[in-house]
Coordinates of C-alpha atoms in Angstrom, one line a residue:
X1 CA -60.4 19.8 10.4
X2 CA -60.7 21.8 14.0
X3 CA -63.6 22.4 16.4
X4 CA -64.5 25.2 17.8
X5 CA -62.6 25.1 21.0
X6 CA -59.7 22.7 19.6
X7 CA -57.7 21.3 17.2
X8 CA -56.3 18.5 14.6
X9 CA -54.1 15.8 16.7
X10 CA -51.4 14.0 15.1
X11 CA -53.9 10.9 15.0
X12 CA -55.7 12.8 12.5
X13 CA -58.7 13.0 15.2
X14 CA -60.0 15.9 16.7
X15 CA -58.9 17.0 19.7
X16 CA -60.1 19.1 22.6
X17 CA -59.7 20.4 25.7
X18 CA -63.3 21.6 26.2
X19 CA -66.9 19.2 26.1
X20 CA -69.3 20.9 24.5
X21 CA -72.7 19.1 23.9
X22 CA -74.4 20.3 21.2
X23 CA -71.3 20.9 19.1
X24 CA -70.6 16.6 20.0
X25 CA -74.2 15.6 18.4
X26 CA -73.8 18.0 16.0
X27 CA -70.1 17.0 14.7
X28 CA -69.6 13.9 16.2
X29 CA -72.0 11.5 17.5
X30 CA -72.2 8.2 15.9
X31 CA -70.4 9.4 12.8
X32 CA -66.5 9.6 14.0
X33 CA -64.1 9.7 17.2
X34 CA -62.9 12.2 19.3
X35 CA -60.7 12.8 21.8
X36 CA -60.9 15.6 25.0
X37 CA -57.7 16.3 26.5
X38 CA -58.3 16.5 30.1
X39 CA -61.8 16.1 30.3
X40 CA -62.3 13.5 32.9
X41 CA -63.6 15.2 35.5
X42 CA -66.5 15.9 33.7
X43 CA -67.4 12.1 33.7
X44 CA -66.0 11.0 36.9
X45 CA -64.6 13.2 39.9
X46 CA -62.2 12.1 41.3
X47 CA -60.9 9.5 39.9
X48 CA -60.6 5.8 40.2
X49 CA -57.3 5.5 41.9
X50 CA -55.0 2.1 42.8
X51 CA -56.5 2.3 46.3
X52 CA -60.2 1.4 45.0
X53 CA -59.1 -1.0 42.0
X54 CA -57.5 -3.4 44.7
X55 CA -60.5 -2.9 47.1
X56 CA -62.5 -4.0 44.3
X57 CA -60.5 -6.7 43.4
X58 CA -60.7 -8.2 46.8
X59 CA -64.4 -7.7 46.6
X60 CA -65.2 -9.6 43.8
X61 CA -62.9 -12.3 45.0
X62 CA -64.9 -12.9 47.9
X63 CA -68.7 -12.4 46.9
X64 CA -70.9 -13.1 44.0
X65 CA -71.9 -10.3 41.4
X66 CA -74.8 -11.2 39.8
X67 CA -75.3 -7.9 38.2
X68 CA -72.0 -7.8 36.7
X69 CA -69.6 -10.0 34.0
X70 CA -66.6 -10.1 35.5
X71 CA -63.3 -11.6 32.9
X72 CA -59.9 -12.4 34.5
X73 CA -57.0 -13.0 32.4
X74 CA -55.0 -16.6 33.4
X75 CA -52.1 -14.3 34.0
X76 CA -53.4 -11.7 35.8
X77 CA -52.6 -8.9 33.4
X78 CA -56.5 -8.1 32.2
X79 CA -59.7 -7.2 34.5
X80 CA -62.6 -6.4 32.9
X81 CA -65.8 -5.9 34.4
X82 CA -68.9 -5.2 32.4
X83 CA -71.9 -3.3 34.3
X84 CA -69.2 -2.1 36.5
X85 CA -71.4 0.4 38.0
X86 CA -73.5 -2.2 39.9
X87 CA -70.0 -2.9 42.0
X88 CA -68.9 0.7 42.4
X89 CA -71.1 3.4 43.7
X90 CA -69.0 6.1 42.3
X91 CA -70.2 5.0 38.7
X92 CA -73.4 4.2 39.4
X93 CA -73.8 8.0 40.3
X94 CA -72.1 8.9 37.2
X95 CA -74.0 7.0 34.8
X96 CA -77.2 9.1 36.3
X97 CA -75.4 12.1 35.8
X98 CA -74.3 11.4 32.2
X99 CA -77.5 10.2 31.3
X100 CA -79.2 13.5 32.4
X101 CA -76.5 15.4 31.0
X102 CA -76.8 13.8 27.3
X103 CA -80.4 13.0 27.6
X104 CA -80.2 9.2 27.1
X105 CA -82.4 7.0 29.0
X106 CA -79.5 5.1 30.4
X107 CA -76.0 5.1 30.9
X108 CA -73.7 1.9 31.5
X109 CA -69.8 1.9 32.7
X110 CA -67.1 -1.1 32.0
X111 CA -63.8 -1.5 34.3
X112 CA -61.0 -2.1 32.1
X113 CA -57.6 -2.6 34.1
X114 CA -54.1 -4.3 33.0
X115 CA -51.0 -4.7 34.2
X116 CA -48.8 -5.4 31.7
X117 CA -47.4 -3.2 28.8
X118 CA -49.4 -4.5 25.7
X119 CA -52.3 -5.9 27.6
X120 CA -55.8 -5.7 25.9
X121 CA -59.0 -7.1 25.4
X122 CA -58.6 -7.2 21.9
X123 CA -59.6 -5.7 19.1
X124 CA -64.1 -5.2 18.6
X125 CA -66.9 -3.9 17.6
X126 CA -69.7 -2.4 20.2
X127 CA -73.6 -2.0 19.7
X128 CA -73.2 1.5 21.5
X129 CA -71.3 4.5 21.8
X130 CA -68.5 4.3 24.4
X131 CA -67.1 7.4 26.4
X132 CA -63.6 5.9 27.4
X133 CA -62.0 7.6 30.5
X134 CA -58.4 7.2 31.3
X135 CA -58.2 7.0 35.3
X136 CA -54.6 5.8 35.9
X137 CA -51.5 5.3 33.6
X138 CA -51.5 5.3 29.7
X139 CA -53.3 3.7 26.6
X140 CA -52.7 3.0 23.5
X141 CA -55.8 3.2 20.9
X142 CA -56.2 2.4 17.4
X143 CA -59.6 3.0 16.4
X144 CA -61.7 3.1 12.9
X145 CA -64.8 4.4 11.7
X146 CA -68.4 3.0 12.0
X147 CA -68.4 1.8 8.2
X148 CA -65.2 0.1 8.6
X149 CA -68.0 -2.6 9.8
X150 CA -69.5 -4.1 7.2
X151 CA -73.4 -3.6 7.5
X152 CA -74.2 -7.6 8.0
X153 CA -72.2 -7.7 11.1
X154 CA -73.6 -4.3 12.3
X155 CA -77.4 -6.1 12.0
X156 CA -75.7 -9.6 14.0
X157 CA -74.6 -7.5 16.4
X158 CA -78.1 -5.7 16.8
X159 CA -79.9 -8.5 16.6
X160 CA -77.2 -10.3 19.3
X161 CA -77.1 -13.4 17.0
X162 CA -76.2 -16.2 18.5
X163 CA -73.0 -17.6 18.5
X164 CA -71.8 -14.4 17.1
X165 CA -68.1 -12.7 18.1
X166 CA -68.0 -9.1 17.6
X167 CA -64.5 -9.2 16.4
X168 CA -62.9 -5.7 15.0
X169 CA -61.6 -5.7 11.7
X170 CA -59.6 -2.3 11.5
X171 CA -58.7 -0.1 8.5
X172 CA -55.4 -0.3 6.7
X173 CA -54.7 2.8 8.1
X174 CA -56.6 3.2 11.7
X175 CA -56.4 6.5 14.2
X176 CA -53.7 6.2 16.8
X177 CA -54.2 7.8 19.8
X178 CA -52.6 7.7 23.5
X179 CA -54.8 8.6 26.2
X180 CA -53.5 9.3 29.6
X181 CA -55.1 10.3 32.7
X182 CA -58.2 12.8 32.6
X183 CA -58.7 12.0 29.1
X184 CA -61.5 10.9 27.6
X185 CA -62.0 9.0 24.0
X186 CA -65.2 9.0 22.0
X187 CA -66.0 5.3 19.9
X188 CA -68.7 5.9 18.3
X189 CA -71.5 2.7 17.7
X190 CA -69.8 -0.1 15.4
X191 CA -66.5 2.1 15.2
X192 CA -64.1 -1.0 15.4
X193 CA -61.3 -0.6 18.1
X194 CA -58.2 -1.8 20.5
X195 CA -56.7 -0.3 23.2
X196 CA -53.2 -1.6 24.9
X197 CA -51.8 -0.6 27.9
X198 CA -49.5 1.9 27.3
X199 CA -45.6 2.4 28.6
X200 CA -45.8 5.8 30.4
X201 CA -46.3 4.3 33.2
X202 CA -45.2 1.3 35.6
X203 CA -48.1 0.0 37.6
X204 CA -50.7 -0.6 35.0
X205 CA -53.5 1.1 32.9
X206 CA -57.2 1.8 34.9
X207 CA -60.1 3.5 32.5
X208 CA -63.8 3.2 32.4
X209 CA -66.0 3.1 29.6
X210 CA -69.4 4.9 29.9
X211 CA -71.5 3.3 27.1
X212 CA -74.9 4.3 25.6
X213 CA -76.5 1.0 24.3
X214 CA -78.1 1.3 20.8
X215 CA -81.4 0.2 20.5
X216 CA -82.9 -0.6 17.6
X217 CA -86.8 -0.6 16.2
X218 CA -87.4 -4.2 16.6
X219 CA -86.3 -4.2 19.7
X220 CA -88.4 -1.1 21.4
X221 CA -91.3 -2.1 19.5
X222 CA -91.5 -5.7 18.5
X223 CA -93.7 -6.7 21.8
X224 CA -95.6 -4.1 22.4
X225 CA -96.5 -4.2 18.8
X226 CA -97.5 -7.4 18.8
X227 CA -99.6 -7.1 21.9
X228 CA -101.2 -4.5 20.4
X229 CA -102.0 -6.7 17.3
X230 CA -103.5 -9.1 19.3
X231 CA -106.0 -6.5 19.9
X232 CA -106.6 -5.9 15.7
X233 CA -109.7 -8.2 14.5
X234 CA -108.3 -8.1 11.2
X235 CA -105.2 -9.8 12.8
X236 CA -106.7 -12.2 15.5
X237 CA -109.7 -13.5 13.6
X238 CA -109.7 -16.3 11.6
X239 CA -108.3 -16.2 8.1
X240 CA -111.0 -17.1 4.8
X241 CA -110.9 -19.9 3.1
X242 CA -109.3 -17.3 0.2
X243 CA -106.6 -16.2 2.3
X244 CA -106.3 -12.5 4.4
X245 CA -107.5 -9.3 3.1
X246 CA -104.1 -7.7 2.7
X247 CA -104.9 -4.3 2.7
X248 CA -107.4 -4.6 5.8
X249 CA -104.2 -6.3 7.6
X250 CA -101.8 -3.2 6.5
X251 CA -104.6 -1.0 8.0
X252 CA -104.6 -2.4 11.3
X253 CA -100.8 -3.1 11.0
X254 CA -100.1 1.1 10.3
X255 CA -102.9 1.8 13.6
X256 CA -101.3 -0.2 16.2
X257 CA -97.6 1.0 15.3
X258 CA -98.6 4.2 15.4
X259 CA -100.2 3.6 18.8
X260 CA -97.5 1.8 20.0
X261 CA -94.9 4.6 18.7
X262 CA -97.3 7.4 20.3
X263 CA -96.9 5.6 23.8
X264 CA -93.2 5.3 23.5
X265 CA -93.1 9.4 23.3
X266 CA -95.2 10.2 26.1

């Protein structure tokens, strides 16, 4: 299998040296990886360099981030800030500019650094579609396919049931890829995954992951359905002593989604 503009890697995923859109949503998106060779610019110009990683780091060692999680490994090899862009400027602009550029309504980036040969956050699962970006060094990735998730803990993971670890569970046989600087990895949602710090490199691995978050039905319309509901006679009045009129409720219930989906569009 080749794209238009590249070719088969030896991971057995696609690879590219050229971001094309619509060929993405068309061949890609939420269905399997992809990797573009060299593409990082693209996402973020320049790059995240050792400079700004230790200015961060002494940042976050002396003030509060309320907007971000920030996880420190006990020995120092893993950093990993989620909602990264609310501590870096540089990604806060780039998450605008992705999100205009692939016409989401957001965009999102995690900090991923280690400094060790081997160090990772562990294999997962993610309810959205990750761009990763290698900045500095090299990484390791083994990566499977959305299905490889079995469909219950896709809907946990939705739903962000509580007490719930998104653990990856990879194939017998996953992709194996090695990014290194200016290139980018697509994980598509639920695509299980696991990326090391590579050896190409002394000094450590620094990427960024811009991420799309999924958003389901019950969660873009639950509320504002209900509210509208609320509205519905048939669904605020009380009930006969023979019990509700179904099909009067599945009326009222079919008038305020579609008036609920309606606003949503406009």
């Amino acid at each position: 299998m080749t794209d238009e503009s590249g070719l088969l890697g030896e991971s057995g995923l696609v690879e590219s040296r050229e971001l094309d859109v619509g060929l993405f949503y068309r061949d890609f998106w939420r269905r399997r990886p992809v990797v573009w060779r060299g593409c990082g610019d693209v996402f973020l110009s320049p790059a995240l360099d050792w400079s700004d990683i230790e200015a961060l780091e002494g940042r976050l060692a002396d003030e509060p981030q309320a907007k971000s999680d920030v996880h420190r490994r006990e020995d120092g090899q893993v950093l990993f800030v989620n909602q990264a862009q609310h501590v870096l400027s540089e990604l806060a602009e780039a998450c605008a500019a992705l999100a205009e550029r692939f016409g989401w309504e957001q965009c999102t980036a995690d900090l991923s650094v280690t400094r060790g040969r081997g160090a990772g956050i562990g294999c997962h699962f993610d309810h959205s579609d990750n761009f990763v970006v290698q900045q500095q060094g090299s990484k390791n990735w083994l990566v499977g396919l959305p299905e490889h998730t079995s469909q219950e803990r896709q809907r946990k993971r939705m739903l962000e049931t509580k007490g719930f670890v998104p653990s990856g569970r990879l194939p017998e046989t996953p992709f194996q890829v090695e990014l290194m600087p200016g290139d980018v990895l697509y994980l598509p949602v639920f695509a299980p995954h696991e990326g090391t710090e590579g050896a190409q490199q002394d000094g450590g691995s620094v990427s960024v992951s811009f991420s799309y978050n999924a958003e389901s039905a019950l969660n873009q319309y639950l509320r504002p359905l209900l509210r509208r509901l609320s509205e519905e006679e048939a669904w605020w009045g009380p009930l006969p002593p023979g019990g509700a009129d179904l099909d009067r409720l599945e009326g009222a219930l079919v008038r305020a989604l579609r008036t609920v989906a309606r606003a949503r569009t406009i």
